[in-house]
Coordinates of C-alpha atoms in Angstrom, one line a residue:
Chain A
M1 CA 23.7 -45.3 -112.9
C2 CA 22.4 -42.0 -114.1
S3 CA 24.6 -39.3 -112.7
T4 CA 22.2 -36.4 -113.4
C5 CA 19.2 -37.7 -111.5
G6 CA 20.6 -40.5 -109.4
C7 CA 18.2 -43.0 -110.9
G8 CA 19.1 -46.5 -109.9
Q9 CA 18.5 -48.4 -113.0
P10 CA 17.8 -47.0 -116.4
D11 CA 14.5 -48.3 -117.8
D12 CA 15.5 -50.3 -120.7
H13 CA 12.0 -50.4 -122.2
V14 CA 11.7 -46.6 -122.4
K15 CA 12.7 -45.0 -125.7
I16 CA 13.1 -41.3 -126.4
V17 CA 13.0 -40.3 -130.1
V18 CA 13.2 -36.9 -131.8
P19 CA 11.5 -37.1 -135.3
G20 CA 14.1 -36.9 -138.1
E21 CA 17.0 -37.7 -135.8
K22 CA 18.8 -41.0 -135.5
D23 CA 17.6 -43.3 -132.8
I24 CA 20.2 -43.0 -130.1
N25 CA 18.4 -45.0 -127.5
K26 CA 20.9 -47.8 -127.4
G27 CA 23.2 -45.4 -125.6
Q28 CA 21.3 -44.3 -122.5
P29 CA 21.4 -40.6 -121.7
D30 CA 23.3 -41.4 -118.5
H31 CA 26.1 -43.2 -120.4
G32 CA 26.3 -40.0 -122.4
H33 CA 27.3 -38.2 -119.3
D34 CA 30.0 -40.6 -118.4
H35 CA 31.6 -40.3 -121.8
T36 CA 31.6 -36.5 -121.6
H37 CA 33.5 -36.6 -118.4
S38 CA 36.2 -39.0 -119.6
H39 CA 36.7 -37.0 -122.8
T40 CA 37.3 -33.9 -120.7
D41 CA 39.9 -35.7 -118.7
D42 CA 41.7 -36.9 -121.8
H43 CA 41.8 -33.4 -123.3
N44 CA 43.4 -31.9 -120.2
H45 CA 46.2 -34.5 -119.8
H46 CA 47.1 -36.4 -123.0
G47 CA 48.6 -39.7 -122.1
H48 CA 47.8 -39.3 -118.4
S49 CA 44.2 -40.3 -118.7
H50 CA 45.0 -43.7 -117.4
D51 CA 46.5 -42.3 -114.3
H52 CA 43.5 -40.3 -113.7
H53 CA 41.3 -43.3 -114.0
D54 CA 43.5 -45.2 -111.7
H55 CA 43.4 -42.4 -109.1
T56 CA 39.6 -42.3 -109.3
H57 CA 39.3 -46.0 -108.9
S58 CA 41.6 -46.2 -106.0
D59 CA 39.8 -43.3 -104.3
Q60 CA 36.6 -45.2 -104.8
H61 CA 38.1 -48.4 -103.5
G62 CA 39.4 -46.5 -100.5
H63 CA 35.9 -45.2 -99.7
N64 CA 34.4 -48.6 -100.2
H65 CA 36.8 -50.3 -98.0
D66 CA 36.1 -47.9 -95.2
H67 CA 32.5 -48.7 -95.5
H68 CA 33.2 -52.4 -95.8
N69 CA 35.1 -52.4 -92.6
H70 CA 32.1 -51.2 -90.8
D71 CA 29.8 -53.4 -92.8
H72 CA 31.6 -56.6 -92.4
H73 CA 31.6 -56.3 -88.6
H74 CA 27.9 -56.0 -88.6
D75 CA 27.3 -58.5 -91.3
H76 CA 29.3 -61.3 -89.8
V77 CA 27.6 -61.0 -86.5
G78 CA 24.2 -61.0 -88.2
Q79 CA 24.9 -63.7 -90.7
D80 CA 26.7 -66.2 -88.6
H81 CA 24.2 -67.3 -86.0
T82 CA 22.2 -64.5 -84.6
H83 CA 19.6 -63.7 -87.2
S84 CA 16.8 -63.1 -84.8
H85 CA 18.9 -61.1 -82.4
D86 CA 20.2 -58.8 -85.0
N87 CA 16.9 -57.7 -86.4
R88 CA 16.8 -54.0 -86.8
Q89 CA 13.8 -51.9 -87.3
L90 CA 14.3 -48.9 -89.5
N91 CA 11.6 -46.2 -89.1
L92 CA 11.6 -44.6 -92.5
E93 CA 8.3 -42.8 -92.9
Q94 CA 9.5 -42.5 -96.5
D95 CA 7.1 -41.3 -99.2
I96 CA 7.1 -44.1 -101.8
L97 CA 7.0 -41.5 -104.7
Y98 CA 9.8 -39.4 -103.2
K99 CA 12.1 -40.1 -106.1
N100 CA 9.6 -39.0 -108.7
N101 CA 8.6 -36.0 -106.6
L102 CA 12.2 -35.0 -106.2
L103 CA 12.9 -35.2 -109.9
A104 CA 9.6 -33.4 -110.6
E105 CA 10.7 -30.5 -108.4
R106 CA 14.0 -30.4 -110.2
N107 CA 12.1 -30.2 -113.5
R108 CA 9.9 -27.5 -112.0
G109 CA 12.9 -25.4 -110.9
Y110 CA 14.4 -25.7 -114.4
F111 CA 11.1 -24.6 -116.0
E112 CA 10.7 -21.7 -113.6
A113 CA 14.3 -20.5 -114.1
K114 CA 13.8 -20.5 -117.8
N115 CA 10.3 -19.1 -117.6
I116 CA 8.9 -22.1 -119.4
L117 CA 5.2 -22.7 -118.9
A118 CA 4.9 -26.5 -118.6
L119 CA 1.5 -28.1 -118.9
N120 CA 0.7 -31.8 -118.5
L121 CA -2.1 -32.9 -120.8
V122 CA -3.9 -36.0 -119.6
S123 CA -7.0 -37.8 -120.9
S124 CA -8.3 -41.2 -121.9
P125 CA -7.2 -42.5 -125.3
G126 CA -9.2 -41.0 -128.2
S127 CA -10.3 -37.7 -126.5
G128 CA -8.5 -35.8 -129.2
K129 CA -5.4 -34.6 -127.3
T130 CA -3.1 -34.6 -130.3
T131 CA -5.6 -32.8 -132.6
F132 CA -6.2 -30.3 -129.8
L133 CA -2.4 -29.7 -129.6
E134 CA -2.0 -29.4 -133.4
K135 CA -4.8 -26.8 -133.4
T136 CA -3.3 -25.0 -130.4
I137 CA 0.1 -24.8 -132.2
Q138 CA -1.5 -23.5 -135.4
L139 CA -3.5 -20.8 -133.6
F140 CA -0.6 -19.9 -131.4
K141 CA 1.8 -19.1 -134.3
D142 CA 2.2 -15.5 -133.1
G143 CA 2.6 -16.4 -129.5
P144 CA 5.7 -17.6 -127.6
E145 CA 7.4 -20.7 -128.9
M146 CA 5.8 -24.0 -128.1
A147 CA 7.6 -27.3 -127.6
V148 CA 6.0 -30.7 -127.2
I149 CA 6.8 -33.9 -125.4
E150 CA 4.7 -36.8 -126.7
G151 CA 4.0 -39.8 -124.5
D152 CA 2.8 -43.1 -125.9
Q153 CA 3.5 -46.7 -125.2
Q154 CA 4.5 -47.3 -128.8
T155 CA 5.1 -45.5 -132.2
S156 CA 6.2 -42.0 -133.0
N157 CA 3.0 -41.3 -134.9
D158 CA 1.9 -38.4 -132.6
A159 CA 5.4 -36.8 -132.6
N160 CA 5.4 -37.0 -136.4
R161 CA 2.0 -35.2 -136.5
I162 CA 3.4 -32.5 -134.2
A163 CA 6.7 -32.2 -136.1
A164 CA 4.6 -31.5 -139.2
T165 CA 3.3 -28.3 -137.6
G166 CA 6.9 -27.1 -137.3
A167 CA 7.0 -27.3 -133.5
K168 CA 9.9 -28.8 -131.6
V169 CA 8.9 -32.3 -130.4
V170 CA 10.3 -35.3 -128.7
Q171 CA 8.6 -38.7 -128.4
I172 CA 8.8 -40.8 -125.3
N173 CA 7.7 -44.4 -125.8
T174 CA 7.0 -45.9 -122.4
G175 CA 6.9 -49.5 -123.7
K176 CA 4.7 -51.3 -121.2
G177 CA 4.6 -48.2 -119.0
C178 CA 1.1 -46.7 -118.5
H179 CA 2.2 -43.1 -117.6
L180 CA 5.0 -40.7 -118.0
D181 CA 7.2 -39.9 -114.9
A182 CA 9.4 -37.0 -114.0
H183 CA 12.5 -39.0 -114.9
M184 CA 11.4 -39.6 -118.5
V185 CA 10.6 -35.9 -118.8
L186 CA 14.0 -35.0 -117.5
H187 CA 15.7 -37.0 -120.2
A188 CA 13.3 -35.9 -122.9
I189 CA 14.1 -32.2 -122.3
Q190 CA 17.7 -33.0 -122.6
R191 CA 17.0 -34.0 -126.2
I192 CA 15.3 -30.8 -127.4
E193 CA 16.3 -27.3 -126.6
V194 CA 13.4 -25.7 -125.0
N195 CA 13.9 -21.9 -125.2
N196 CA 13.4 -19.4 -122.4
N197 CA 10.0 -17.9 -122.2
S198 CA 8.3 -20.7 -124.1
I199 CA 5.5 -23.2 -123.5
L200 CA 6.2 -26.9 -123.0
M201 CA 3.2 -29.1 -123.7
I202 CA 3.6 -32.6 -122.2
E203 CA 1.1 -35.0 -123.8
N204 CA 0.8 -37.9 -121.3
V205 CA 0.0 -41.5 -122.2
G206 CA -3.7 -41.8 -122.9
N207 CA -4.9 -43.1 -119.6
L208 CA -7.2 -41.5 -117.0
V209 CA -5.9 -43.5 -114.1
C210 CA -2.1 -44.0 -113.7
P211 CA -0.7 -40.6 -114.8
S212 CA -2.6 -38.9 -112.0
M213 CA -0.1 -40.0 -109.4
F214 CA 3.0 -38.8 -111.2
D215 CA 4.0 -35.2 -110.9
L216 CA 6.2 -34.3 -113.9
G217 CA 7.1 -30.8 -112.7
E218 CA 4.3 -29.1 -114.6
K219 CA 2.9 -25.8 -113.6
Q220 CA -0.7 -27.0 -114.3
R221 CA -2.4 -30.2 -115.3
V222 CA -5.0 -30.1 -118.0
V223 CA -7.5 -32.9 -118.2
I224 CA -9.2 -33.3 -121.6
M225 CA -12.5 -35.2 -122.0
S226 CA -14.6 -35.3 -125.0
V227 CA -18.4 -35.3 -125.5
T228 CA -18.3 -38.7 -127.1
E229 CA -17.4 -40.1 -123.6
G230 CA -19.9 -40.4 -120.8
E231 CA -20.8 -37.3 -118.7
D232 CA -19.8 -39.3 -115.6
K233 CA -16.2 -39.7 -116.6
P234 CA -15.2 -37.3 -113.7
L235 CA -17.0 -39.5 -111.2
K236 CA -15.5 -42.7 -112.6
Y237 CA -11.9 -41.4 -112.7
P238 CA -12.0 -38.8 -109.9
D239 CA -8.2 -38.9 -109.2
M240 CA -7.4 -37.3 -112.5
F241 CA -10.0 -34.6 -112.2
M242 CA -9.0 -34.0 -108.6
S243 CA -5.4 -33.4 -109.5
S244 CA -6.0 -31.2 -112.5
Q245 CA -6.6 -27.4 -112.6
I246 CA -8.0 -27.1 -116.1
C247 CA -10.6 -29.2 -117.8
V248 CA -11.0 -29.0 -121.6
I249 CA -14.2 -30.5 -123.0
N250 CA -13.4 -31.4 -126.6
K251 CA -15.5 -32.3 -129.7
I252 CA -18.4 -29.9 -128.9
D253 CA -19.1 -29.7 -132.6
L254 CA -20.6 -33.2 -132.2
L255 CA -23.1 -32.2 -129.5
P256 CA -26.1 -32.0 -131.8
Y257 CA -25.7 -35.7 -132.6
L258 CA -25.2 -36.9 -129.1
E259 CA -27.1 -37.1 -125.9
F260 CA -24.2 -35.7 -123.9
D261 CA -25.3 -33.3 -121.3
L262 CA -22.6 -30.7 -121.1
E263 CA -23.8 -29.0 -117.9
K264 CA -24.2 -32.4 -116.1
A265 CA -20.6 -33.3 -117.1
K266 CA -19.3 -30.0 -115.7
D267 CA -21.4 -30.5 -112.5
Y268 CA -19.9 -34.0 -112.0
A269 CA -16.4 -32.6 -112.5
M270 CA -17.1 -29.8 -110.1
R271 CA -18.2 -32.3 -107.4
V272 CA -14.8 -33.9 -107.6
N273 CA -12.9 -30.6 -107.9
P274 CA -14.9 -27.4 -107.4
K275 CA -11.9 -25.3 -108.4
L276 CA -11.6 -26.7 -112.0
K277 CA -11.6 -24.1 -114.8
F278 CA -13.4 -25.2 -118.0
F279 CA -12.8 -24.7 -121.7
E280 CA -15.4 -26.1 -124.1
V281 CA -13.8 -26.5 -127.5
S282 CA -13.9 -28.3 -130.8
A283 CA -10.3 -28.8 -132.0
T284 CA -11.7 -29.8 -135.4
S285 CA -13.9 -26.8 -136.1
G286 CA -12.0 -24.4 -134.0
E287 CA -15.0 -23.4 -131.9
G288 CA -14.1 -22.2 -128.4
M289 CA -10.4 -22.4 -129.1
D290 CA -10.0 -18.6 -128.9
K291 CA -10.8 -18.6 -125.2
W292 CA -8.2 -21.3 -124.6
I293 CA -5.6 -19.5 -126.6
D294 CA -6.3 -16.2 -124.8
W295 CA -5.9 -18.0 -121.5
L296 CA -2.6 -19.6 -122.6
L297 CA -1.3 -16.2 -123.7
A298 CA -2.3 -14.7 -120.4
Q299 CA -0.3 -17.4 -118.6
T300 CA 2.9 -16.5 -120.4
Q301 CA 2.7 -12.7 -119.7
Chain B
M1 CA -1.3 -50.8 -113.7
H2 CA 0.7 -48.1 -111.9
E3 CA 0.8 -50.3 -108.9
L4 CA 3.8 -52.1 -110.5
S5 CA 5.7 -48.8 -110.6
I6 CA 4.7 -48.2 -107.0
A7 CA 5.8 -51.7 -106.0
M8 CA 9.1 -51.2 -107.8
S9 CA 9.6 -47.8 -106.1
I10 CA 9.2 -49.6 -102.8
V11 CA 11.8 -52.2 -103.9
D12 CA 14.2 -49.4 -104.7
I13 CA 13.7 -47.8 -101.3
A14 CA 14.2 -51.2 -99.6
E15 CA 17.4 -52.0 -101.6
Q16 CA 18.8 -48.6 -100.8
E17 CA 18.1 -48.9 -97.1
V18 CA 19.5 -52.4 -96.9
K19 CA 22.7 -51.2 -98.6
K20 CA 22.9 -48.1 -96.4
N21 CA 22.5 -50.2 -93.2
N22 CA 24.7 -53.0 -94.3
A23 CA 22.0 -55.5 -93.9
A24 CA 21.3 -58.7 -95.8
E25 CA 17.6 -58.5 -96.4
V26 CA 14.3 -57.2 -95.3
I27 CA 12.2 -59.5 -93.1
E28 CA 9.3 -57.2 -92.6
I29 CA 8.0 -54.1 -94.3
E30 CA 5.2 -51.8 -93.1
L31 CA 3.3 -49.7 -95.6
E32 CA 0.8 -47.0 -95.0
I33 CA -1.6 -46.4 -97.9
G34 CA -4.4 -43.9 -97.9
K35 CA -7.7 -45.0 -99.3
L36 CA -7.7 -42.2 -101.8
S37 CA -4.1 -42.5 -102.8
G38 CA -5.0 -44.1 -106.1
I39 CA -3.7 -47.5 -105.1
E40 CA -6.0 -50.5 -105.8
P41 CA -5.1 -53.1 -103.1
Y42 CA -5.7 -56.1 -105.3
A43 CA -3.6 -54.6 -108.1
L44 CA -0.8 -53.9 -105.5
D45 CA -1.0 -57.5 -104.2
F46 CA -0.7 -58.7 -107.8
A47 CA 2.2 -56.4 -108.7
W48 CA 4.0 -57.1 -105.4
D49 CA 4.7 -60.7 -106.1
Q50 CA 6.3 -59.8 -109.4
A51 CA 8.2 -56.8 -108.2
I52 CA 10.0 -58.4 -105.2
L53 CA 11.4 -61.5 -107.0
K54 CA 15.1 -61.7 -106.5
T55 CA 15.2 -58.6 -104.4
V56 CA 15.9 -57.9 -100.7
L57 CA 12.1 -58.0 -100.2
E58 CA 11.6 -61.5 -101.6
H59 CA 11.2 -63.0 -98.2
A60 CA 9.7 -60.0 -96.4
K61 CA 6.4 -60.1 -94.7
R62 CA 4.3 -57.1 -95.9
K63 CA 2.0 -55.3 -93.5
T64 CA -0.2 -52.8 -95.2
R65 CA -2.3 -50.4 -93.2
Y66 CA -5.0 -48.6 -95.3
I67 CA -5.7 -45.2 -93.9
E68 CA -9.2 -43.7 -93.9
A69 CA -9.8 -40.6 -95.9
M70 CA -10.9 -37.6 -93.8
A71 CA -12.0 -34.2 -95.2
K72 CA -12.8 -30.8 -93.7
C73 CA -15.7 -28.9 -95.2
Q74 CA -14.4 -25.5 -96.4
D75 CA -17.9 -24.0 -96.0
C76 CA -19.0 -25.1 -92.6
G77 CA -15.8 -26.6 -91.0
N78 CA -17.3 -30.0 -90.5
E79 CA -14.8 -32.9 -90.5
F80 CA -16.1 -36.1 -92.0
E81 CA -14.9 -39.4 -93.5
I82 CA -15.1 -39.7 -97.3
D83 CA -15.0 -42.7 -99.7
N84 CA -14.7 -40.6 -102.8
F85 CA -13.4 -37.2 -103.9
Y86 CA -16.9 -36.3 -104.9
D87 CA -18.6 -36.9 -101.6
E88 CA -20.4 -33.9 -100.2
C89 CA -20.4 -32.6 -96.7
P90 CA -23.0 -34.5 -94.8
S91 CA -24.0 -31.4 -92.8
C92 CA -24.1 -28.6 -95.5
Q93 CA -23.9 -30.6 -98.8
S94 CA -21.0 -28.5 -100.0
Y95 CA -18.4 -30.1 -102.3
M96 CA -15.7 -27.6 -101.2
K97 CA -13.4 -29.6 -98.9
E98 CA -9.9 -30.0 -97.8
L99 CA -8.4 -33.5 -97.6
L100 CA -7.0 -34.2 -94.1
S101 CA -5.9 -37.7 -94.7
G102 CA -6.2 -40.5 -97.3
K103 CA -3.5 -39.7 -99.8
E104 CA -0.7 -41.3 -97.8
L105 CA 1.8 -43.5 -99.7
R106 CA 4.6 -44.4 -97.3
V107 CA 7.1 -47.0 -96.3
K108 CA 6.6 -46.7 -92.6
S109 CA 9.3 -49.1 -91.5
L110 CA 11.6 -51.9 -92.6
T111 CA 12.9 -54.7 -90.4
V112 CA 16.2 -55.8 -91.7
I113 CA 18.7 -58.5 -90.8

């Protein structure tokens, strides 16, 4: 049980790795919390730590028993003979994503308190997100500090590329997971110290479908598409374009070699989300990156 | 395949409620899912069978109500049903609209024993 975020079961398949640091994933972040607490107890009262533990346990048992007393009465009635009579309807009206949304709001509060601009970068695989980030970090050298969370199913390749730029970075491997969620981000930011007044770039798993439903606590969502994809990407994957505020169109240096109609792509995106703000860039040649950098700087002031 | 995450979140909610209400298991669960919530019904059906194995939902009957998506045109005020985020207002052809319904993703009720 994760004491910080109340998550039911730690996802065994999720790994969080900081390049250059030893892989500590075998000890879940939540276990870390437990140990910290018991050490504190030991330090306060040498030799009495057992008593403390005993007390805690008996307290817990006490509580449990109280509940059990109530429980058992109900349970026995229900379980013995009267299944059909003891049906109870619970009207929940519970948002299925409430846990993620709650954790996302916690992340958001943390970012706001520290004046961290958190952006969630989403796109299909191969749109050039990581190259775009590398270039952004290079061009942003004189701006506020930039930290990065990399999300991929497997490998630390992207985190290693970002680490080579000198930026703080942590890799989340989602295993079979097709998106980052607020819980993973919460634990990832525990692994790197993101300074006040900085920017946190969260590069989501390359996937234009699933990440759209999961708020990470970001201030804004940036969807990246590239001109080597079809102009109708926004119509095919409307949820992602609907839930984003910024749309970066990458690889514009390749436009002369392609039949991609930039205006048509923007028109399609605007049909889905008329409020989208566009940046047309080439992360490779640097074209158009100045406007993006200016916008980023303006967001941090 | 985020439907598996969604199904597992539903299992979490059910487990939590069963525990809180000292029940044994869920016999019926009602879901409300908006047509533009991003959930693909077939994918949810597929994920569901996997997610509920050995949980309090294993024997539960699932009733899913899919809710129509309605929008209000921000230019002319017309209210209309939409199938896609990029549908235009049928009366003034504007794309500026506010979604009134269709994003729901709720556990409406659980019947427990």
